[in-house]
Amino acid sequence: MGRSTRFPSRIARTSLFAAMVAATQGVDAAPKIALREVVWLDKATAFRPLTGGLQVQVGKAVVRISALRDDILRVQISPDGRFSRDASWAVLPQAQHHTVSVRAFSDRGAVGFRTASLKVRVQRSPFRLVVEDLTGHVISADAAGRPVEFHGASFEAHKTMPEGTHYFGLGDKTGPLDRRGESFTLWNTDAYGFQESTDPVYKSIPFFIGVTADGRSYGLLLDNTWRSWFDFGKAARDSLAFGAEGGALDYYLMAGAAPKDVVRDYAYLTGPSPLPPLWSLGYQQSRYSYMSDAEVRGIADRLRADKIPADVIYLDIDYQNRDRVFTVNKQTFPDIAKLATDLRKEDLRLVAITDLHIAHLPNQGYAPYDSGVAGDNFVKNADGSTYVAPVWPGPSVFPDFTRAKTRVWWGGLYKDFVEDGISGFWNDMNEPAIFETPTKTMPLDVVHRIDESGFSRRNASHAEIHNLYGMENTRATYEGLLQLAPDERPFVLTRASYAGGQRYALTWTGDNTASWNHLRLSVPMLLNLGLSGFAYSGADVGGFGGSPNADLLTRWMEVAAFTPFYRNHSVKGSLQREPWVDGPAQEAIRWHYIEERYRLLPYIYALADENARTGLPLMRPIFLEFPDVLNARADFGYEFLLGDHLLIAMPPYGESLVPFDVPLPKARWYDYWTGLEVTTAASNDARSSGIATIQENPALAVLPVFVRGGTILARQPLVQSTAQTPDGPLQLDVFPGRDCTATLYWDDGHSLEYKRGAFLRQTLHCDTLQDGLALTFDAREGSYAPWWKSIEVVLHGWDANSARAAIAGTAMTTRLNAKARTVSVVVPDQAGRAELLIEQ
């Protein structure tokens, strides 16, 4: 362990500057950290084997390296050799405490161990940790010199950053998809009106994925809830650095042959999203605010009169009595239970906002406040008094969500709303946002009490709890809803969260703006959220702040139809944002894309099942399926995949009428709208080997969407709501190509019975034959009986002027469409293994 009085590092400079600002403003803007000696890891002096790993003594510091799995390591570094026994808020206990067998080795100035996948090497002098795969490829390596430094309670770590490596993740941080060359602060912040350079924003997810030039991948999760930062070569072009103002230096390294492997590893550590209710995948209409029962009914009536498919209408804060959570304004919403019941008759559901701040109303009969005080459920000032601060209802108090008992109390507050028939809840303002303070949040010395299984019972400062406060708010809501309706899937929507928050809630990108730039910005934000665990995310369609012009709203509704969470939402005082505004021509386009969303629900729901099992996001960056595109000069920044088969190419400049090139990865591609195989031009750029392009002429009514060859795309007849049963056969559109496979999934869409086997899961394969195609149905898993009784198979790319089909030896009637180049056949539903042959 070395010591130095050199010029302070980033952590020391940042903390000193913040303390100086705080002193001038009279606020707790940062911990009171003075300039201190720098302490760094120098020479390893002793080594001790651990079960599944190795412990290294470096002066007074101790480094522990554990293999949780063959491809996942945990690295803990303590400057004084003392380690917390606390559990993790982010990492699941079964993952955190699991280890695998390792084989120790010692060679030429280094010691370490091997797993079945990795070689972990610790250089003795100077200390340096290097992780390689078994072929010798370096996955992650400490920077030479001072890889780890401590500054009192703060720390920073430095890794090498090879040329050509790309970085992704950190949740919904703004800016380009690739984080290289950027730096970020993780501190949940109410960032109303954020722009592409705004940082920090609403969430803190300290996880990133690195993808090297040859496509190998790794992930790093810094398990630290304090204000932290990541620098991907901005301060020094060849250095990746991260650190935090306090807490433990505790991180997880995940190694993968491809980016998908790392995404799965992260889901293993922090958990995937639970399977959501099917209705949450439908179209959702919201506004701040629909001001009355009559206005909500009018929106519902218009949706149904115009035959616009929809599932949800939202209630923002104005349904409440003077902005007080868990109340209803009886003047404007005289009977909210009847409203919910009547909407359900129209196959629509209500979702209501429930901010976490509770009005400070002692001795006024306000039950949430009175019961909260009785249970000692609110956070405290440093002197032990209850912390009170202004938010929407005026002076407010705040639940202490790090107490298990407080979360149970909070969850119980939803009892009346659940009984009234409200289907889901929206936790907003949970960064937590505070009014009338330049910090926008609680003072850092506010006290939270940790009383939680797996943790030492203790008090913690807001500086430690701030970033996970929103996640624990959603956890309390989610677990409370499960207690109140034990067999229903909870729907919780959150603005703020932390790593692992996907276990409890969906999310959106916060208070965006009605501009073409924000439509563009939404794509990388949502893609990085998906890579960071939040598979169900969306952006406010049309932009929350301001009023979009007609074309912008239409294009946004088109793009959002292919994103996981499809909600139209707008600020008070802006122009109305419903699909029918701007006249019949614009409405017809918006209606068409909403309808297409509902036709695609069997495909989308199968992706939801895949995510619940593997953690793979629904909305994916192109490189997740085609890692080679990272080495191409082609710009894929505004393209994305829905699953692994649909590619959506949003016009990069929607306000422009200039034709634009759409780069397509190496594969066969079909036009989604026509079903015809597209003709592409090979790229002239040697670095874009395998990349083809197709030129598109901007047309407002057409969003370029492509289907990958080798797709079996499941679609359904049109419905007006997920509550309706489709009338007709399930449609399987088969687009021949390599690796032709698909999975069907279905269940009742709302209960937890799927966990007890009441689901349908079936794998399909297609193989191209010399004069036709074979479509194979594997035997189904699960006991659920689907809504379809027959299946219409539509084979694309059929050039012959005749066709015959048979399944299990029984001839089937075929139908040819020469213009569309398709042959169609309707077969009975196939529950067991069967093969459909379509031949000339």
PDB file of C-alpha atoms in Angstrom, residues 596-788:
ATOM      1  CA  GLU A 596     -50.088  -3.752 -36.056  1.00  0.00           C
ATOM      2  CA  ARG A 597     -48.893  -3.797 -32.452  1.00  0.00           C
ATOM      3  CA  TYR A 598     -51.905  -5.909 -31.486  1.00  0.00           C
ATOM      4  CA  ARG A 599     -51.441  -8.282 -34.410  1.00  0.00           C
ATOM      5  CA  LEU A 600     -47.867  -8.859 -33.252  1.00  0.00           C
ATOM      6  CA  LEU A 601     -48.783  -9.702 -29.653  1.00  0.00           C
ATOM      7  CA  PRO A 602     -48.097 -13.465 -29.994  1.00  0.00           C
ATOM      8  CA  TYR A 603     -44.559 -12.640 -31.145  1.00  0.00           C
ATOM      9  CA  ILE A 604     -44.085  -9.989 -28.439  1.00  0.00           C
ATOM     10  CA  TYR A 605     -45.481 -12.226 -25.693  1.00  0.00           C
ATOM     11  CA  ALA A 606     -43.070 -15.013 -26.638  1.00  0.00           C
ATOM     12  CA  LEU A 607     -40.258 -12.471 -26.255  1.00  0.00           C
ATOM     13  CA  ALA A 608     -41.626 -11.637 -22.802  1.00  0.00           C
ATOM     14  CA  ASP A 609     -41.428 -15.302 -21.871  1.00  0.00           C
ATOM     15  CA  GLU A 610     -37.865 -15.472 -23.195  1.00  0.00           C
ATOM     16  CA  ASN A 611     -36.905 -12.439 -21.115  1.00  0.00           C
ATOM     17  CA  ALA A 612     -38.417 -13.929 -17.954  1.00  0.00           C
ATOM     18  CA  ARG A 613     -36.263 -17.030 -18.454  1.00  0.00           C
ATOM     19  CA  THR A 614     -33.013 -15.533 -19.793  1.00  0.00           C
ATOM     20  CA  GLY A 615     -32.962 -11.777 -19.253  1.00  0.00           C
ATOM     21  CA  LEU A 616     -32.602 -11.050 -22.983  1.00  0.00           C
ATOM     22  CA  PRO A 617     -34.357  -7.753 -23.748  1.00  0.00           C
ATOM     23  CA  LEU A 618     -37.308  -7.415 -26.108  1.00  0.00           C
ATOM     24  CA  MET A 619     -35.840  -4.321 -27.782  1.00  0.00           C
ATOM     25  CA  ARG A 620     -32.261  -5.010 -28.835  1.00  0.00           C
ATOM     26  CA  PRO A 621     -29.360  -3.132 -30.385  1.00  0.00           C
ATOM     27  CA  ILE A 622     -28.286  -4.565 -33.731  1.00  0.00           C
ATOM     28  CA  PHE A 623     -24.933  -5.715 -32.321  1.00  0.00           C
ATOM     29  CA  LEU A 624     -26.611  -8.019 -29.806  1.00  0.00           C
ATOM     30  CA  GLU A 625     -27.541 -10.328 -32.678  1.00  0.00           C
ATOM     31  CA  PHE A 626     -24.844  -9.208 -35.142  1.00  0.00           C
ATOM     32  CA  PRO A 627     -21.673  -8.281 -33.177  1.00  0.00           C
ATOM     33  CA  ASP A 628     -19.731  -7.751 -36.423  1.00  0.00           C
ATOM     34  CA  VAL A 629     -21.609  -4.517 -37.124  1.00  0.00           C
ATOM     35  CA  LEU A 630     -19.515  -2.788 -34.444  1.00  0.00           C
ATOM     36  CA  ASN A 631     -16.545  -2.918 -36.799  1.00  0.00           C
ATOM     37  CA  ALA A 632     -18.473  -1.462 -39.737  1.00  0.00           C
ATOM     38  CA  ARG A 633     -18.502   2.187 -40.678  1.00  0.00           C
ATOM     39  CA  ALA A 634     -22.240   1.985 -41.199  1.00  0.00           C
ATOM     40  CA  ASP A 635     -24.336   3.908 -38.676  1.00  0.00           C
ATOM     41  CA  PHE A 636     -26.800   1.621 -36.891  1.00  0.00           C
ATOM     42  CA  GLY A 637     -27.419   4.164 -34.132  1.00  0.00           C
ATOM     43  CA  TYR A 638     -31.138   4.638 -34.813  1.00  0.00           C
ATOM     44  CA  GLU A 639     -31.989   1.097 -35.840  1.00  0.00           C
ATOM     45  CA  PHE A 640     -33.091  -1.570 -33.406  1.00  0.00           C
ATOM     46  CA  LEU A 641     -34.403  -5.087 -33.273  1.00  0.00           C
ATOM     47  CA  LEU A 642     -37.632  -6.265 -31.698  1.00  0.00           C
ATOM     48  CA  GLY A 643     -36.518  -9.699 -30.608  1.00  0.00           C
ATOM     49  CA  ASP A 644     -34.056 -11.315 -32.978  1.00  0.00           C
ATOM     50  CA  HIS A 645     -36.213 -11.217 -36.100  1.00  0.00           C
ATOM     51  CA  LEU A 646     -37.657  -7.743 -36.713  1.00  0.00           C
ATOM     52  CA  LEU A 647     -35.419  -4.781 -37.608  1.00  0.00           C
ATOM     53  CA  ILE A 648     -36.896  -1.292 -37.285  1.00  0.00           C
ATOM     54  CA  ALA A 649     -35.070   1.449 -39.175  1.00  0.00           C
ATOM     55  CA  MET A 650     -36.304   4.787 -37.880  1.00  0.00           C
ATOM     56  CA  PRO A 651     -35.479   7.601 -40.326  1.00  0.00           C
ATOM     57  CA  PRO A 652     -32.492   9.282 -38.665  1.00  0.00           C
ATOM     58  CA  TYR A 653     -33.856  12.749 -39.377  1.00  0.00           C
ATOM     59  CA  GLY A 654     -37.602  12.442 -39.427  1.00  0.00           C
ATOM     60  CA  GLU A 655     -38.115  16.083 -40.386  1.00  0.00           C
ATOM     61  CA  SER A 656     -36.016  15.620 -43.545  1.00  0.00           C
ATOM     62  CA  LEU A 657     -37.373  14.664 -46.969  1.00  0.00           C
ATOM     63  CA  VAL A 658     -33.970  13.505 -48.216  1.00  0.00           C
ATOM     64  CA  PRO A 659     -33.661   9.782 -49.074  1.00  0.00           C
ATOM     65  CA  PHE A 660     -31.578   7.854 -46.576  1.00  0.00           C
ATOM     66  CA  ASP A 661     -29.623   4.605 -46.584  1.00  0.00           C
ATOM     67  CA  VAL A 662     -30.598   1.794 -44.246  1.00  0.00           C
ATOM     68  CA  PRO A 663     -27.629  -0.471 -43.439  1.00  0.00           C
ATOM     69  CA  LEU A 664     -28.603  -4.113 -42.945  1.00  0.00           C
ATOM     70  CA  PRO A 665     -26.448  -6.797 -41.286  1.00  0.00           C
ATOM     71  CA  LYS A 666     -25.407  -9.868 -43.242  1.00  0.00           C
ATOM     72  CA  ALA A 667     -28.583 -11.941 -43.671  1.00  0.00           C
ATOM     73  CA  ARG A 668     -31.576 -12.319 -45.946  1.00  0.00           C
ATOM     74  CA  TRP A 669     -34.095  -9.572 -45.312  1.00  0.00           C
ATOM     75  CA  TYR A 670     -37.759  -9.197 -46.225  1.00  0.00           C
ATOM     76  CA  ASP A 671     -39.905  -6.094 -46.214  1.00  0.00           C
ATOM     77  CA  TYR A 672     -42.316  -6.458 -43.282  1.00  0.00           C
ATOM     78  CA  TRP A 673     -45.137  -4.611 -45.036  1.00  0.00           C
ATOM     79  CA  THR A 674     -44.992  -6.359 -48.416  1.00  0.00           C
ATOM     80  CA  GLY A 675     -43.478  -9.679 -47.355  1.00  0.00           C
ATOM     81  CA  LEU A 676     -41.115  -9.530 -50.344  1.00  0.00           C
ATOM     82  CA  GLU A 677     -37.378 -10.143 -50.106  1.00  0.00           C
ATOM     83  CA  VAL A 678     -35.499  -6.856 -50.393  1.00  0.00           C
ATOM     84  CA  THR A 679     -32.775  -6.172 -52.902  1.00  0.00           C
ATOM     85  CA  THR A 680     -29.762  -4.602 -51.233  1.00  0.00           C
ATOM     86  CA  ALA A 681     -26.530  -3.048 -52.448  1.00  0.00           C
ATOM     87  CA  ALA A 682     -23.245  -4.298 -51.015  1.00  0.00           C
ATOM     88  CA  SER A 683     -21.230  -1.724 -49.114  1.00  0.00           C
ATOM     89  CA  ASN A 684     -18.144  -0.403 -50.862  1.00  0.00           C
ATOM     90  CA  ASP A 685     -16.385   0.028 -47.542  1.00  0.00           C
ATOM     91  CA  ALA A 686     -13.947  -2.809 -46.811  1.00  0.00           C
ATOM     92  CA  ARG A 687     -14.601  -2.378 -43.130  1.00  0.00           C
ATOM     93  CA  SER A 688     -18.279  -2.951 -43.772  1.00  0.00           C
ATOM     94  CA  SER A 689     -17.789  -6.438 -45.160  1.00  0.00           C
ATOM     95  CA  GLY A 690     -21.112  -8.233 -45.013  1.00  0.00           C
ATOM     96  CA  ILE A 691     -23.081  -5.003 -44.573  1.00  0.00           C
ATOM     97  CA  ALA A 692     -25.620  -4.200 -47.250  1.00  0.00           C
ATOM     98  CA  THR A 693     -27.745  -1.103 -47.698  1.00  0.00           C
ATOM     99  CA  ILE A 694     -31.141  -0.255 -49.048  1.00  0.00           C
ATOM    100  CA  GLN A 695     -32.235   3.269 -49.850  1.00  0.00           C
ATOM    101  CA  GLU A 696     -35.506   4.510 -48.407  1.00  0.00           C
ATOM    102  CA  ASN A 697     -37.500   7.558 -49.443  1.00  0.00           C
ATOM    103  CA  PRO A 698     -39.077   9.201 -46.396  1.00  0.00           C
ATOM    104  CA  ALA A 699     -42.828   8.688 -46.296  1.00  0.00           C
ATOM    105  CA  LEU A 700     -44.763   9.541 -43.164  1.00  0.00           C
ATOM    106  CA  ALA A 701     -47.104   6.582 -43.490  1.00  0.00           C
ATOM    107  CA  VAL A 702     -44.274   4.043 -43.810  1.00  0.00           C
ATOM    108  CA  LEU A 703     -41.787   3.144 -41.099  1.00  0.00           C
ATOM    109  CA  PRO A 704     -39.128   0.856 -42.608  1.00  0.00           C
ATOM    110  CA  VAL A 705     -39.375  -2.546 -40.917  1.00  0.00           C
ATOM    111  CA  PHE A 706     -37.574  -5.672 -42.073  1.00  0.00           C
ATOM    112  CA  VAL A 707     -37.895  -9.366 -41.267  1.00  0.00           C
ATOM    113  CA  ARG A 708     -34.786 -11.473 -40.971  1.00  0.00           C
ATOM    114  CA  GLY A 709     -34.607 -14.569 -43.168  1.00  0.00           C
ATOM    115  CA  GLY A 710     -35.115 -17.612 -40.996  1.00  0.00           C
ATOM    116  CA  THR A 711     -38.124 -16.156 -39.189  1.00  0.00           C
ATOM    117  CA  ILE A 712     -41.374 -17.841 -38.195  1.00  0.00           C
ATOM    118  CA  LEU A 713     -43.410 -14.812 -37.166  1.00  0.00           C
ATOM    119  CA  ALA A 714     -46.512 -15.402 -35.045  1.00  0.00           C
ATOM    120  CA  ARG A 715     -49.405 -12.965 -35.468  1.00  0.00           C
ATOM    121  CA  GLN A 716     -53.066 -12.909 -34.498  1.00  0.00           C
ATOM    122  CA  PRO A 717     -56.360 -11.537 -35.812  1.00  0.00           C
ATOM    123  CA  LEU A 718     -57.053  -7.975 -34.765  1.00  0.00           C
ATOM    124  CA  VAL A 719     -58.581  -7.277 -31.347  1.00  0.00           C
ATOM    125  CA  GLN A 720     -59.523  -4.024 -29.650  1.00  0.00           C
ATOM    126  CA  SER A 721     -57.949  -5.086 -26.354  1.00  0.00           C
ATOM    127  CA  THR A 722     -55.917  -7.938 -24.937  1.00  0.00           C
ATOM    128  CA  ALA A 723     -59.048  -8.822 -22.956  1.00  0.00           C
ATOM    129  CA  GLN A 724     -60.723  -9.917 -26.198  1.00  0.00           C
ATOM    130  CA  THR A 725     -60.206 -13.362 -27.680  1.00  0.00           C
ATOM    131  CA  PRO A 726     -58.939 -13.243 -31.276  1.00  0.00           C
ATOM    132  CA  ASP A 727     -61.399 -14.663 -33.790  1.00  0.00           C
ATOM    133  CA  GLY A 728     -59.666 -16.851 -36.337  1.00  0.00           C
ATOM    134  CA  PRO A 729     -56.470 -18.827 -36.767  1.00  0.00           C
ATOM    135  CA  LEU A 730     -53.042 -18.035 -35.417  1.00  0.00           C
ATOM    136  CA  GLN A 731     -50.943 -16.867 -38.370  1.00  0.00           C
ATOM    137  CA  LEU A 732     -47.361 -18.062 -38.854  1.00  0.00           C
ATOM    138  CA  ASP A 733     -45.489 -16.104 -41.525  1.00  0.00           C
ATOM    139  CA  VAL A 734     -42.471 -18.142 -42.606  1.00  0.00           C
ATOM    140  CA  PHE A 735     -39.559 -16.242 -44.143  1.00  0.00           C
ATOM    141  CA  PRO A 736     -37.010 -18.829 -45.319  1.00  0.00           C
ATOM    142  CA  GLY A 737     -33.396 -18.442 -44.276  1.00  0.00           C
ATOM    143  CA  ARG A 738     -30.705 -19.809 -42.006  1.00  0.00           C
ATOM    144  CA  ASP A 739     -31.403 -20.916 -38.417  1.00  0.00           C
ATOM    145  CA  CYS A 740     -35.138 -20.865 -38.994  1.00  0.00           C
ATOM    146  CA  THR A 741     -36.725 -21.338 -35.595  1.00  0.00           C
ATOM    147  CA  ALA A 742     -39.281 -19.749 -33.282  1.00  0.00           C
ATOM    148  CA  THR A 743     -41.016 -20.279 -29.975  1.00  0.00           C
ATOM    149  CA  LEU A 744     -44.732 -19.898 -29.340  1.00  0.00           C
ATOM    150  CA  TYR A 745     -45.810 -18.913 -25.841  1.00  0.00           C
ATOM    151  CA  TRP A 746     -49.226 -18.245 -24.335  1.00  0.00           C
ATOM    152  CA  ASP A 747     -51.016 -18.332 -20.989  1.00  0.00           C
ATOM    153  CA  ASP A 748     -53.997 -16.621 -19.375  1.00  0.00           C
ATOM    154  CA  GLY A 749     -52.176 -13.268 -19.478  1.00  0.00           C
ATOM    155  CA  HIS A 750     -52.802 -12.120 -15.935  1.00  0.00           C
ATOM    156  CA  SER A 751     -52.328 -14.753 -13.218  1.00  0.00           C
ATOM    157  CA  LEU A 752     -49.338 -16.592 -11.771  1.00  0.00           C
ATOM    158  CA  GLU A 753     -50.743 -19.951 -12.842  1.00  0.00           C
ATOM    159  CA  TYR A 754     -48.028 -20.136 -15.497  1.00  0.00           C
ATOM    160  CA  LYS A 755     -45.574 -20.806 -12.659  1.00  0.00           C
ATOM    161  CA  ARG A 756     -47.574 -23.945 -11.897  1.00  0.00           C
ATOM    162  CA  GLY A 757     -47.523 -25.250 -15.438  1.00  0.00           C
ATOM    163  CA  ALA A 758     -50.548 -23.476 -16.939  1.00  0.00           C
ATOM    164  CA  PHE A 759     -48.745 -22.193 -19.999  1.00  0.00           C
ATOM    165  CA  LEU A 760     -48.090 -23.196 -23.600  1.00  0.00           C
ATOM    166  CA  ARG A 761     -44.555 -23.207 -24.985  1.00  0.00           C
ATOM    167  CA  GLN A 762     -43.767 -24.776 -28.339  1.00  0.00           C
ATOM    168  CA  THR A 763     -40.669 -24.697 -30.524  1.00  0.00           C
ATOM    169  CA  LEU A 764     -41.006 -24.549 -34.312  1.00  0.00           C
ATOM    170  CA  HIS A 765     -38.368 -25.175 -36.999  1.00  0.00           C
ATOM    171  CA  CYS A 766     -38.333 -24.711 -40.743  1.00  0.00           C
ATOM    172  CA  ASP A 767     -36.006 -26.361 -43.238  1.00  0.00           C
ATOM    173  CA  THR A 768     -35.707 -25.415 -46.883  1.00  0.00           C
ATOM    174  CA  LEU A 769     -36.032 -28.388 -49.209  1.00  0.00           C
ATOM    175  CA  GLN A 770     -35.058 -28.705 -52.862  1.00  0.00           C
ATOM    176  CA  ASP A 771     -38.627 -28.032 -53.995  1.00  0.00           C
ATOM    177  CA  GLY A 772     -40.302 -26.632 -50.905  1.00  0.00           C
ATOM    178  CA  LEU A 773     -40.153 -26.333 -47.135  1.00  0.00           C
ATOM    179  CA  ALA A 774     -40.732 -28.430 -44.021  1.00  0.00           C
ATOM    180  CA  LEU A 775     -42.210 -26.761 -40.932  1.00  0.00           C
ATOM    181  CA  THR A 776     -41.785 -28.833 -37.789  1.00  0.00           C
ATOM    182  CA  PHE A 777     -43.868 -28.439 -34.623  1.00  0.00           C
ATOM    183  CA  ASP A 778     -42.189 -29.846 -31.514  1.00  0.00           C
ATOM    184  CA  ALA A 779     -44.350 -31.259 -28.740  1.00  0.00           C
ATOM    185  CA  ARG A 780     -45.663 -28.571 -26.432  1.00  0.00           C
ATOM    186  CA  GLU A 781     -44.651 -27.848 -22.874  1.00  0.00           C
ATOM    187  CA  GLY A 782     -47.285 -26.855 -20.336  1.00  0.00           C
ATOM    188  CA  SER A 783     -50.984 -27.506 -19.911  1.00  0.00           C
ATOM    189  CA  TYR A 784     -52.569 -24.291 -21.201  1.00  0.00           C
ATOM    190  CA  ALA A 785     -55.078 -24.582 -24.053  1.00  0.00           C
ATOM    191  CA  PRO A 786     -54.656 -21.648 -26.474  1.00  0.00           C
ATOM    192  CA  TRP A 787     -57.345 -19.504 -28.050  1.00  0.00           C
ATOM    193  CA  TRP A 788     -56.538 -20.708 -31.580  1.00  0.00           C
TER     194      TRP A 788
END
